[in-house]
């Protein structure tokens, strides 16, 4: 099923100038980039975005990191996009990420791990509407 997911390139990958290499992987893997915008998250925005992690020991570090520089936020579309983007990202900890995944190639650590992706249909809906309104029209039917 054609789906849309929310993706983000995090500050470590932006500062490391890996944006282009990551976007090439996105397109080579068959995703359509429907929307793309470079922004600085505010502390409040980052806290809302990562609210599910507010009780974790790394929450403050995470909010500080993700507001430390610009992020590139995207709407990606593909068949089964949510799971496919998670697969291309690789595991949260780059030491455990499969070879050839974005995190295996470009993440520095479990915290500074280059990319974000929604983890379920519900999360994708929430995250897409948090950052992109109105919703992006599908592109697949134009093919
Ligand atoms: P995910 O990004 O693979 O979905 P989550 O468990 O949802 O991973 O964690 C959200 C983000 O929080 C991670 O991508 C990473 O940036 C950060 N994070 C997760 N675990 C740790 C940790 O143990 N130390 C520091 N940061 C962490
Ligand atoms: Mg997550």
Short mmCIF file of N, CA and C and ligand atoms in Angstrom, two decimals:
data_model
loop_
_atom_site.label_atom_id
_atom_site.label_comp_id
_atom_site.label_asym_id
_atom_site.label_seq_id
_atom_site.Cartn_x
_atom_site.Cartn_y
_atom_site.Cartn_z
N UNK A 1 0.83 -1.21 0.00
CA UNK A 1 0.00 0.00 0.00
C UNK A 1 0.87 1.26 0.00
N UNK A 2 0.54 2.19 -0.89
CA UNK A 2 1.30 3.44 -0.93
C UNK A 2 1.05 4.21 0.36
N UNK A 3 2.15 4.57 1.00
CA UNK A 3 2.07 5.29 2.27
C UNK A 3 2.97 6.52 2.24
N UNK A 4 2.69 7.43 3.17
CA UNK A 4 3.61 8.54 3.41
C UNK A 4 4.16 8.40 4.82
N UNK A 5 5.44 8.75 4.96
CA UNK A 5 6.04 8.75 6.29
C UNK A 5 6.78 10.06 6.52
N UNK A 6 7.02 10.33 7.80
CA UNK A 6 7.76 11.53 8.17
C UNK A 6 9.22 11.15 8.40
N UNK A 7 10.12 11.86 7.74
CA UNK A 7 11.56 11.58 7.87
C UNK A 7 12.28 12.87 8.21
N UNK A 8 13.37 12.71 8.92
CA UNK A 8 14.17 13.89 9.29
C UNK A 8 15.66 13.54 9.20
N UNK A 9 16.44 14.43 8.61
CA UNK A 9 17.90 14.32 8.70
C UNK A 9 18.32 15.21 9.86
N UNK A 10 19.01 14.60 10.83
CA UNK A 10 19.32 15.27 12.09
C UNK A 10 20.58 16.14 11.98
N UNK A 11 20.79 17.01 12.98
CA UNK A 11 21.90 17.99 12.89
C UNK A 11 23.28 17.38 12.64
N UNK A 12 23.57 16.20 13.21
CA UNK A 12 24.91 15.62 13.00
C UNK A 12 25.18 15.35 11.53
N UNK A 13 24.16 14.86 10.82
CA UNK A 13 24.33 14.53 9.40
C UNK A 13 24.35 15.79 8.54
N UNK A 14 23.59 16.81 8.96
CA UNK A 14 23.60 18.09 8.24
C UNK A 14 24.99 18.73 8.38
N UNK A 15 25.48 18.80 9.62
CA UNK A 15 26.77 19.45 9.90
C UNK A 15 27.90 18.65 9.24
N UNK A 16 27.76 17.33 9.21
CA UNK A 16 28.76 16.47 8.56
C UNK A 16 28.69 16.47 7.05
N UNK A 17 27.78 17.27 6.48
CA UNK A 17 27.60 17.39 5.02
C UNK A 17 27.27 16.05 4.36
N UNK A 18 26.42 15.29 5.03
CA UNK A 18 25.97 14.02 4.45
C UNK A 18 24.56 14.11 3.87
N UNK A 19 24.00 15.31 3.82
CA UNK A 19 22.63 15.46 3.31
C UNK A 19 22.49 14.87 1.90
N UNK A 20 23.37 15.25 1.02
CA UNK A 20 23.26 14.80 -0.38
C UNK A 20 23.37 13.30 -0.51
N UNK A 21 24.30 12.70 0.22
CA UNK A 21 24.47 11.25 0.16
C UNK A 21 23.23 10.54 0.70
N UNK A 22 22.64 11.10 1.76
CA UNK A 22 21.44 10.47 2.32
C UNK A 22 20.27 10.62 1.35
N UNK A 23 20.12 11.81 0.75
CA UNK A 23 19.01 12.01 -0.20
C UNK A 23 19.16 11.10 -1.42
N UNK A 24 20.39 10.85 -1.85
CA UNK A 24 20.63 9.91 -2.95
C UNK A 24 20.15 8.51 -2.56
N UNK A 25 20.44 8.11 -1.33
CA UNK A 25 19.98 6.79 -0.86
C UNK A 25 18.45 6.74 -0.83
N UNK A 26 17.84 7.86 -0.41
CA UNK A 26 16.37 7.93 -0.36
C UNK A 26 15.80 7.69 -1.76
N UNK A 27 16.30 8.41 -2.75
CA UNK A 27 15.75 8.29 -4.10
C UNK A 27 16.14 6.96 -4.74
N UNK A 28 17.37 6.51 -4.51
CA UNK A 28 17.78 5.22 -5.08
C UNK A 28 16.95 4.07 -4.51
N UNK A 29 16.39 4.27 -3.31
CA UNK A 29 15.56 3.23 -2.70
C UNK A 29 14.10 3.34 -3.11
N UNK A 30 13.81 4.26 -4.02
CA UNK A 30 12.47 4.31 -4.60
C UNK A 30 11.48 5.21 -3.90
N UNK A 31 11.94 5.99 -2.93
CA UNK A 31 11.02 6.94 -2.29
C UNK A 31 10.84 8.17 -3.17
N UNK A 32 9.63 8.71 -3.16
CA UNK A 32 9.41 10.05 -3.71
C UNK A 32 9.46 11.03 -2.56
N UNK A 33 10.23 12.11 -2.75
CA UNK A 33 10.31 13.17 -1.73
C UNK A 33 9.22 14.19 -2.06
N UNK A 34 8.15 14.19 -1.26
CA UNK A 34 6.99 15.05 -1.57
C UNK A 34 7.15 16.45 -1.01
N UNK A 35 7.78 16.55 0.13
CA UNK A 35 8.02 17.84 0.76
C UNK A 35 9.39 17.77 1.41
N UNK A 36 10.07 18.91 1.48
CA UNK A 36 11.40 18.94 2.10
C UNK A 36 11.65 20.36 2.56
N UNK A 37 12.10 20.49 3.79
CA UNK A 37 12.23 21.83 4.36
C UNK A 37 13.32 21.79 5.44
N UNK A 38 14.26 22.73 5.38
CA UNK A 38 15.28 22.78 6.43
C UNK A 38 14.84 23.79 7.49
N UNK A 39 14.80 23.35 8.73
CA UNK A 39 14.32 24.20 9.82
C UNK A 39 15.19 24.01 11.06
N UNK A 40 15.11 24.98 11.96
CA UNK A 40 15.67 24.82 13.31
C UNK A 40 14.49 24.51 14.22
N UNK A 41 14.55 23.42 14.93
CA UNK A 41 13.49 23.12 15.90
C UNK A 41 13.68 24.00 17.14
N UNK A 42 12.58 24.48 17.68
CA UNK A 42 12.65 25.16 18.97
C UNK A 42 12.70 24.10 20.06
N UNK A 43 13.10 24.49 21.26
CA UNK A 43 13.12 23.57 22.39
C UNK A 43 11.71 23.01 22.62
N UNK A 44 10.71 23.89 22.56
CA UNK A 44 9.33 23.46 22.80
C UNK A 44 8.88 22.49 21.70
N UNK A 45 9.25 22.79 20.46
CA UNK A 45 8.89 21.92 19.33
C UNK A 45 9.53 20.55 19.47
N UNK A 46 10.81 20.53 19.85
CA UNK A 46 11.52 19.26 20.01
C UNK A 46 10.92 18.45 21.16
N UNK A 47 10.56 19.13 22.24
CA UNK A 47 9.96 18.44 23.40
C UNK A 47 8.61 17.82 23.02
N UNK A 48 7.85 18.54 22.19
CA UNK A 48 6.55 18.01 21.75
C UNK A 48 6.77 16.81 20.82
N UNK A 49 7.71 16.97 19.87
CA UNK A 49 8.00 15.92 18.90
C UNK A 49 8.45 14.63 19.60
N UNK A 50 9.29 14.76 20.62
CA UNK A 50 9.85 13.60 21.31
C UNK A 50 9.13 13.33 22.64
N UNK A 51 7.89 13.82 22.79
CA UNK A 51 7.16 13.70 24.07
C UNK A 51 7.10 12.25 24.58
N UNK A 52 7.03 11.29 23.66
CA UNK A 52 6.95 9.88 24.06
C UNK A 52 8.18 9.45 24.87
N UNK A 53 9.28 10.19 24.72
CA UNK A 53 10.53 9.83 25.43
C UNK A 53 10.77 10.69 26.67
N UNK A 54 9.75 11.46 27.11
CA UNK A 54 10.02 12.49 28.14
C UNK A 54 10.51 11.92 29.47
N UNK A 55 10.22 10.65 29.74
CA UNK A 55 10.68 10.06 31.00
C UNK A 55 11.99 9.28 30.86
N UNK A 56 12.56 9.26 29.65
CA UNK A 56 13.82 8.51 29.44
C UNK A 56 15.00 9.33 29.97
N UNK A 57 16.04 8.63 30.41
CA UNK A 57 17.22 9.34 30.95
C UNK A 57 17.92 10.22 29.90
N UNK A 58 17.74 9.90 28.63
CA UNK A 58 18.44 10.66 27.58
C UNK A 58 17.60 11.80 27.01
N UNK A 59 16.42 12.09 27.60
CA UNK A 59 15.50 13.07 27.00
C UNK A 59 16.13 14.46 26.83
N UNK A 60 16.76 14.97 27.88
CA UNK A 60 17.34 16.32 27.79
C UNK A 60 18.46 16.39 26.76
N UNK A 61 19.30 15.34 26.76
CA UNK A 61 20.39 15.25 25.78
C UNK A 61 19.82 15.22 24.35
N UNK A 62 18.72 14.49 24.18
CA UNK A 62 18.09 14.35 22.87
C UNK A 62 17.54 15.70 22.39
N UNK A 63 16.85 16.41 23.27
CA UNK A 63 16.27 17.71 22.90
C UNK A 63 17.39 18.70 22.58
N UNK A 64 18.45 18.67 23.40
CA UNK A 64 19.58 19.56 23.16
C UNK A 64 20.24 19.28 21.81
N UNK A 65 20.43 18.00 21.53
CA UNK A 65 21.07 17.61 20.26
C UNK A 65 20.23 18.03 19.05
N UNK A 66 18.94 17.75 19.11
CA UNK A 66 18.12 17.96 17.91
C UNK A 66 17.82 19.44 17.67
N UNK A 67 18.11 20.28 18.70
CA UNK A 67 17.98 21.72 18.52
C UNK A 67 19.35 22.39 18.35
N UNK A 68 20.42 21.59 18.22
CA UNK A 68 21.78 22.13 18.16
C UNK A 68 22.15 22.66 16.78
N UNK A 69 21.34 22.36 15.78
CA UNK A 69 21.60 22.81 14.42
C UNK A 69 20.38 22.52 13.58
N UNK A 70 20.43 22.88 12.30
CA UNK A 70 19.26 22.67 11.45
C UNK A 70 18.96 21.19 11.21
N UNK A 71 17.70 20.91 10.95
CA UNK A 71 17.28 19.58 10.54
C UNK A 71 16.56 19.70 9.20
N UNK A 72 16.61 18.63 8.41
CA UNK A 72 15.87 18.60 7.15
C UNK A 72 14.68 17.68 7.35
N UNK A 73 13.48 18.25 7.29
CA UNK A 73 12.28 17.44 7.49
C UNK A 73 11.66 17.13 6.13
N UNK A 74 11.13 15.91 6.00
CA UNK A 74 10.63 15.45 4.70
C UNK A 74 9.36 14.63 4.84
N UNK A 75 8.57 14.67 3.77
CA UNK A 75 7.49 13.70 3.58
C UNK A 75 7.95 12.74 2.49
N UNK A 76 8.07 11.46 2.83
CA UNK A 76 8.50 10.45 1.87
C UNK A 76 7.33 9.54 1.52
N UNK A 77 7.24 9.19 0.24
CA UNK A 77 6.16 8.31 -0.22
C UNK A 77 6.73 7.10 -0.95
N UNK A 78 6.14 5.96 -0.65
CA UNK A 78 6.55 4.71 -1.30
C UNK A 78 5.56 3.63 -0.88
N UNK A 79 5.55 2.52 -1.58
CA UNK A 79 4.82 1.36 -1.11
C UNK A 79 5.40 0.95 0.25
N UNK A 80 4.56 0.86 1.27
CA UNK A 80 5.03 0.44 2.59
C UNK A 80 6.11 1.38 3.16
N UNK A 81 5.94 2.67 2.93
CA UNK A 81 7.00 3.67 3.22
C UNK A 81 7.46 3.67 4.68
N UNK A 82 6.55 3.46 5.61
CA UNK A 82 6.92 3.59 7.03
C UNK A 82 7.97 2.54 7.39
N UNK A 83 7.67 1.28 7.09
CA UNK A 83 8.62 0.19 7.40
C UNK A 83 9.86 0.27 6.50
N UNK A 84 9.66 0.64 5.24
CA UNK A 84 10.79 0.70 4.30
C UNK A 84 11.81 1.77 4.72
N UNK A 85 11.31 2.90 5.20
CA UNK A 85 12.23 3.97 5.64
C UNK A 85 12.96 3.55 6.91
N UNK A 86 12.24 2.89 7.84
CA UNK A 86 12.90 2.39 9.05
C UNK A 86 14.01 1.40 8.67
N UNK A 87 13.73 0.58 7.66
CA UNK A 87 14.72 -0.42 7.22
C UNK A 87 15.95 0.28 6.62
N UNK A 88 15.72 1.28 5.80
CA UNK A 88 16.84 2.00 5.19
C UNK A 88 17.65 2.78 6.24
N UNK A 89 16.97 3.28 7.29
CA UNK A 89 17.68 3.99 8.37
C UNK A 89 18.61 3.06 9.12
N UNK A 90 18.16 1.86 9.42
CA UNK A 90 18.93 0.92 10.25
C UNK A 90 18.60 1.12 11.72
N UNK A 91 19.16 0.25 12.56
CA UNK A 91 18.85 0.27 14.00
C UNK A 91 19.29 1.58 14.64
N UNK A 92 18.61 1.93 15.74
CA UNK A 92 18.88 3.18 16.47
C UNK A 92 20.36 3.32 16.82
N UNK A 93 20.96 2.23 17.30
CA UNK A 93 22.38 2.21 17.65
C UNK A 93 23.18 1.80 16.40
N UNK A 94 24.01 2.71 15.88
CA UNK A 94 24.73 2.40 14.63
C UNK A 94 25.59 1.14 14.74
N UNK A 95 26.01 0.80 15.95
CA UNK A 95 26.82 -0.41 16.13
C UNK A 95 25.98 -1.66 15.82
N UNK A 96 24.66 -1.53 15.91
CA UNK A 96 23.77 -2.67 15.66
C UNK A 96 23.07 -2.56 14.31
N UNK A 97 23.33 -1.49 13.57
CA UNK A 97 22.63 -1.26 12.29
C UNK A 97 23.22 -2.15 11.20
N UNK A 98 22.33 -2.69 10.37
CA UNK A 98 22.78 -3.54 9.25
C UNK A 98 23.70 -2.73 8.33
N UNK A 99 24.67 -3.44 7.75
CA UNK A 99 25.58 -2.82 6.78
C UNK A 99 24.80 -2.19 5.65
N UNK A 100 25.26 -1.03 5.22
CA UNK A 100 24.63 -0.38 4.08
C UNK A 100 23.46 0.50 4.45
N UNK A 101 23.02 0.46 5.71
CA UNK A 101 21.94 1.35 6.13
C UNK A 101 22.51 2.75 6.40
N UNK A 102 21.62 3.74 6.43
CA UNK A 102 22.08 5.13 6.64
C UNK A 102 22.81 5.26 7.96
N UNK A 103 22.26 4.66 9.02
CA UNK A 103 22.91 4.80 10.32
C UNK A 103 24.24 4.05 10.38
N UNK A 104 24.35 2.93 9.68
CA UNK A 104 25.64 2.23 9.68
C UNK A 104 26.70 3.08 8.99
N UNK A 105 26.28 3.88 8.03
CA UNK A 105 27.23 4.68 7.26
C UNK A 105 27.51 6.04 7.89
N UNK A 106 26.48 6.68 8.45
CA UNK A 106 26.62 8.10 8.81
C UNK A 106 26.34 8.45 10.26
N UNK A 107 25.86 7.52 11.08
CA UNK A 107 25.58 7.86 12.48
C UNK A 107 26.86 7.79 13.30
N UNK A 108 26.97 8.71 14.26
CA UNK A 108 28.14 8.74 15.13
C UNK A 108 27.95 7.87 16.37
N UNK A 109 26.70 7.82 16.87
CA UNK A 109 26.42 7.17 18.15
C UNK A 109 24.92 6.89 18.24
N UNK A 110 24.52 6.24 19.33
CA UNK A 110 23.09 5.94 19.51
C UNK A 110 22.26 7.23 19.62
N UNK A 111 22.88 8.31 20.09
CA UNK A 111 22.17 9.59 20.20
C UNK A 111 22.25 10.38 18.90
N UNK A 112 23.47 10.55 18.40
CA UNK A 112 23.68 11.32 17.16
C UNK A 112 23.63 10.35 15.99
N UNK A 113 22.40 10.01 15.61
CA UNK A 113 22.25 8.90 14.67
C UNK A 113 21.63 9.27 13.33
N UNK A 114 21.90 10.48 12.89
CA UNK A 114 21.73 10.91 11.49
C UNK A 114 20.29 11.12 11.00
N UNK A 115 19.39 10.22 11.35
CA UNK A 115 18.05 10.29 10.76
C UNK A 115 16.97 9.87 11.75
N UNK A 116 15.76 10.32 11.45
CA UNK A 116 14.56 9.92 12.20
C UNK A 116 13.54 9.38 11.21
N UNK A 117 12.73 8.45 11.68
CA UNK A 117 11.59 7.99 10.88
C UNK A 117 10.45 7.55 11.78
N UNK A 118 9.23 7.84 11.35
CA UNK A 118 8.04 7.42 12.11
C UNK A 118 8.04 5.90 12.26
N UNK A 119 7.54 5.44 13.42
CA UNK A 119 7.62 4.00 13.69
C UNK A 119 6.30 3.25 13.52
N UNK A 120 5.22 3.95 13.17
CA UNK A 120 3.93 3.28 12.95
C UNK A 120 3.04 4.21 12.14
N UNK A 121 1.91 3.68 11.67
CA UNK A 121 0.95 4.48 10.92
C UNK A 121 0.46 5.68 11.75
N UNK A 122 0.17 5.40 13.03
CA UNK A 122 -0.35 6.44 13.92
C UNK A 122 0.70 7.53 14.13
N UNK A 123 1.93 7.10 14.40
CA UNK A 123 3.01 8.06 14.62
C UNK A 123 3.25 8.88 13.35
N UNK A 124 3.20 8.23 12.19
CA UNK A 124 3.42 8.94 10.93
C UNK A 124 2.36 10.03 10.77
N UNK A 125 1.10 9.69 11.03
CA UNK A 125 0.01 10.69 10.94
C UNK A 125 0.29 11.88 11.85
N UNK A 126 0.65 11.56 13.11
CA UNK A 126 0.90 12.61 14.10
C UNK A 126 2.07 13.49 13.68
N UNK A 127 3.18 12.84 13.27
CA UNK A 127 4.39 13.60 12.96
C UNK A 127 4.22 14.40 11.67
N UNK A 128 3.54 13.82 10.69
CA UNK A 128 3.30 14.56 9.44
C UNK A 128 2.46 15.79 9.72
N UNK A 129 1.42 15.64 10.56
CA UNK A 129 0.56 16.80 10.79
C UNK A 129 1.21 17.81 11.72
N UNK A 130 2.17 17.35 12.53
CA UNK A 130 2.91 18.29 13.38
C UNK A 130 3.77 19.24 12.53
N UNK A 131 4.33 18.71 11.45
CA UNK A 131 5.28 19.50 10.66
C UNK A 131 4.76 19.98 9.31
N UNK A 132 3.81 19.25 8.73
CA UNK A 132 3.37 19.58 7.37
C UNK A 132 1.85 19.68 7.30
N UNK A 133 1.37 20.88 7.12
CA UNK A 133 -0.06 21.07 6.92
C UNK A 133 -0.23 22.10 5.81
N UNK A 134 -1.14 21.89 4.88
CA UNK A 134 -1.99 20.72 4.73
C UNK A 134 -1.20 19.52 4.24
N UNK A 135 -1.80 18.30 4.29
CA UNK A 135 -1.08 17.09 3.87
C UNK A 135 -0.63 17.17 2.41
N UNK A 136 0.49 16.51 2.10
CA UNK A 136 1.00 16.50 0.73
C UNK A 136 0.13 15.60 -0.14
N UNK A 137 -0.25 16.06 -1.35
CA UNK A 137 -1.00 15.18 -2.25
C UNK A 137 -0.12 14.04 -2.74
N UNK A 138 -0.66 12.83 -2.95
CA UNK A 138 0.15 11.72 -3.42
C UNK A 138 0.74 11.98 -4.81
N UNK A 139 1.89 11.41 -5.07
CA UNK A 139 2.55 11.58 -6.38
C UNK A 139 2.45 10.32 -7.23
N UNK A 140 2.27 9.16 -6.56
CA UNK A 140 2.34 7.88 -7.27
C UNK A 140 1.39 7.80 -8.46
N UNK A 141 0.19 8.40 -8.31
CA UNK A 141 -0.79 8.27 -9.38
C UNK A 141 -0.37 9.01 -10.65
N UNK A 142 0.62 9.91 -10.53
CA UNK A 142 1.09 10.65 -11.70
C UNK A 142 2.01 9.81 -12.58
N UNK A 143 2.39 8.62 -12.11
CA UNK A 143 3.34 7.78 -12.88
C UNK A 143 2.64 6.98 -13.94
P1 LIG B 1 14.48 5.62 16.76
O1 LIG B 1 14.98 7.00 16.36
O2 LIG B 1 15.27 4.53 16.10
O3 LIG B 1 13.00 5.47 16.58
P2 LIG B 1 13.96 5.82 19.62
O4 LIG B 1 14.12 4.70 20.60
O5 LIG B 1 12.58 6.25 19.25
O6 LIG B 1 14.81 5.45 18.31
O7 LIG B 1 14.76 7.06 20.23
C1 LIG B 1 14.60 8.35 19.68
C2 LIG B 1 15.96 9.00 19.58
O8 LIG B 1 16.48 9.20 20.89
C3 LIG B 1 17.04 8.16 18.88
O9 LIG B 1 16.97 8.21 17.47
C4 LIG B 1 18.30 8.79 19.43
O10 LIG B 1 18.60 10.02 18.76
C5 LIG B 1 17.89 9.08 20.86
N1 LIG B 1 18.29 7.98 21.76
C6 LIG B 1 17.72 6.75 21.87
N2 LIG B 1 18.35 5.99 22.78
C7 LIG B 1 19.33 6.76 23.29
C8 LIG B 1 20.35 6.54 24.29
O11 LIG B 1 20.45 5.48 24.89
N3 LIG B 1 21.20 7.59 24.52
C9 LIG B 1 21.12 8.80 23.88
N4 LIG B 1 20.18 9.03 22.93
C10 LIG B 1 19.31 8.04 22.64
MG1 LIG B 2 11.43 6.39 17.53
#
